[in-house]
Amino acid sequence: MKFIHTADLHLDSPFLGLKNAPAPIWQLITESSEKAVIAIIDRAISESVDFVVMVGDLFDRETQSVKAQVFLTQQLERLNQVGIPVFISWGNHDYSAQVKPDFLMPENVQIFGAHVSTKRLTTSSGEQVAITGFSYPTRWLSTDFAQQMQMASDADHNVALLHGALSSGDQDHYAPFSLGDLRQSNFDYWALGHIHKAGQLDPTIPAYYAGTPQGRNQNETGEKGALLVEMDKSRAPRVDFFETDTVVWRTLDVPIDDIQTTAELEGQVLNVLNQQPTTKLSLFKLQLRSRKEAASELLIALENGSFLERIQAKLANQVAYWPYEIKLQAVPVATPFADVDQAYFERAKQAIFKSEVVAELADNLFSEGFIADHFQNPQTQQALFQNVLDRLQIERAESEEQHL
């Protein structure tokens, strides 16, 4: 038995953090989410899978555009034409889709409602598959739905669909669950959604996030795709990741210790970029790393944005890569924090960077789902921590130099 597991398509999503991209590059960017979905459907057809599961956030917004609805139904109809069933659950971004009377799906599509239920499927080889899941009725869910999901004892294979996140005990808004919930359930496969990075949740549990098929912002770096799952009652599921993205976000370090002029810096940046893979459009955040104090000419060009514009102008006639941000990243030369300093920093971090503190500061901004998700993303929080730590170490180094 074989199926494709995907989630978090986020159709209708804006690409964040981009400006000044030339028309050919912008066209690739705006088409990338739909191309990723097409790649998933193509793979499902070429592999002759038994079914496809889509685990929440197929759309990015509470109100879906007609264009996005039409596109998705057209792609699902392609699967209908070759007899491949599709099982869908709505997530925290597209929860309202389940109550839209004008949103008509092809007959091969089954959609889970707001309560846990199980749908049945008989494969072409006669295997009985039970697929259990639910959809979000509202943007936030604090209920542990995993505890309500039970296997069908008479099925050959049991698959569970869960759009949610591990419980942190703090501001759990996305169907929080525990590893114990999943482990005790004994489902043959947990198809997870909500986290945009693909991977197995725990090596002892057949629970996988498919990730998002197309990264949408600088926090979603690296290749994105979906999962091809093969199941046999005699062994654990075989899970293979396949790429579907046509645009990839990357962070690239550029050493500039001996660079003194903008002309030299331009040559170094272009040289490093020319060494990068060109199989798909790469959107780069360039981190210029130096152990020395940068020349004033470089600082001015970097701070006023003129150097970024200069590099972008050089790259305007190609579609292999595009730098959207260039930052000077000083390499700390001071000794690491003493143990007591590190202890105070960790205590301050735990006190300040709490979900409820961030939510209080954001106030009504968190009513916009993409803003709430961005600041509750562990990668975003870790980047904030690291920026603070780097700044403290640099200030300490500067203070030590002044006292020499």
JSON list of C-alpha atoms in Angstrom, two decimals, residues 34 37-38 41-42 66-82 103-107:
[
{"chain": "A", "resi": 34, "resn": "GLU", "atom": "CA", "xyz": [1.01, 26.27, -7.46]},
{"chain": "A", "resi": 37, "resn": "VAL", "atom": "CA", "xyz": [1.05, 21.36, -5.81]},
{"chain": "A", "resi": 38, "resn": "ILE", "atom": "CA", "xyz": [1.27, 20.32, -9.46]},
{"chain": "A", "resi": 41, "resn": "ILE", "atom": "CA", "xyz": [-0.19, 15.57, -8.13]},
{"chain": "A", "resi": 42, "resn": "ASP", "atom": "CA", "xyz": [2.25, 14.55, -10.88]},
{"chain": "A", "resi": 66, "resn": "VAL", "atom": "CA", "xyz": [-11.82, 31.97, -6.10]},
{"chain": "A", "resi": 67, "resn": "LYS", "atom": "CA", "xyz": [-8.57, 31.57, -8.03]},
{"chain": "A", "resi": 68, "resn": "ALA", "atom": "CA", "xyz": [-7.02, 29.38, -5.33]},
{"chain": "A", "resi": 69, "resn": "GLN", "atom": "CA", "xyz": [-10.19, 27.30, -4.95]},
{"chain": "A", "resi": 70, "resn": "VAL", "atom": "CA", "xyz": [-10.45, 26.71, -8.68]},
{"chain": "A", "resi": 71, "resn": "PHE", "atom": "CA", "xyz": [-6.78, 25.77, -8.93]},
{"chain": "A", "resi": 72, "resn": "LEU", "atom": "CA", "xyz": [-6.99, 23.23, -6.10]},
{"chain": "A", "resi": 73, "resn": "THR", "atom": "CA", "xyz": [-10.17, 21.60, -7.40]},
{"chain": "A", "resi": 74, "resn": "GLN", "atom": "CA", "xyz": [-8.62, 21.33, -10.88]},
{"chain": "A", "resi": 75, "resn": "GLN", "atom": "CA", "xyz": [-5.60, 19.52, -9.47]},
{"chain": "A", "resi": 76, "resn": "LEU", "atom": "CA", "xyz": [-7.76, 17.20, -7.37]},
{"chain": "A", "resi": 77, "resn": "GLU", "atom": "CA", "xyz": [-9.85, 16.48, -10.46]},
{"chain": "A", "resi": 78, "resn": "ARG", "atom": "CA", "xyz": [-6.67, 15.21, -12.15]},
{"chain": "A", "resi": 79, "resn": "LEU", "atom": "CA", "xyz": [-6.49, 12.59, -9.40]},
{"chain": "A", "resi": 80, "resn": "ASN", "atom": "CA", "xyz": [-10.19, 11.87, -9.80]},
{"chain": "A", "resi": 81, "resn": "GLN", "atom": "CA", "xyz": [-9.65, 11.11, -13.48]},
{"chain": "A", "resi": 82, "resn": "VAL", "atom": "CA", "xyz": [-7.21, 8.31, -12.61]},
{"chain": "A", "resi": 103, "resn": "PHE", "atom": "CA", "xyz": [-16.61, 25.16, -2.41]},
{"chain": "A", "resi": 104, "resn": "LEU", "atom": "CA", "xyz": [-17.34, 22.03, -4.45]},
{"chain": "A", "resi": 105, "resn": "MET", "atom": "CA", "xyz": [-14.82, 19.21, -4.53]},
{"chain": "A", "resi": 106, "resn": "PRO", "atom": "CA", "xyz": [-14.50, 16.34, -7.02]},
{"chain": "A", "resi": 107, "resn": "GLU", "atom": "CA", "xyz": [-16.18, 13.09, -6.00]}
]
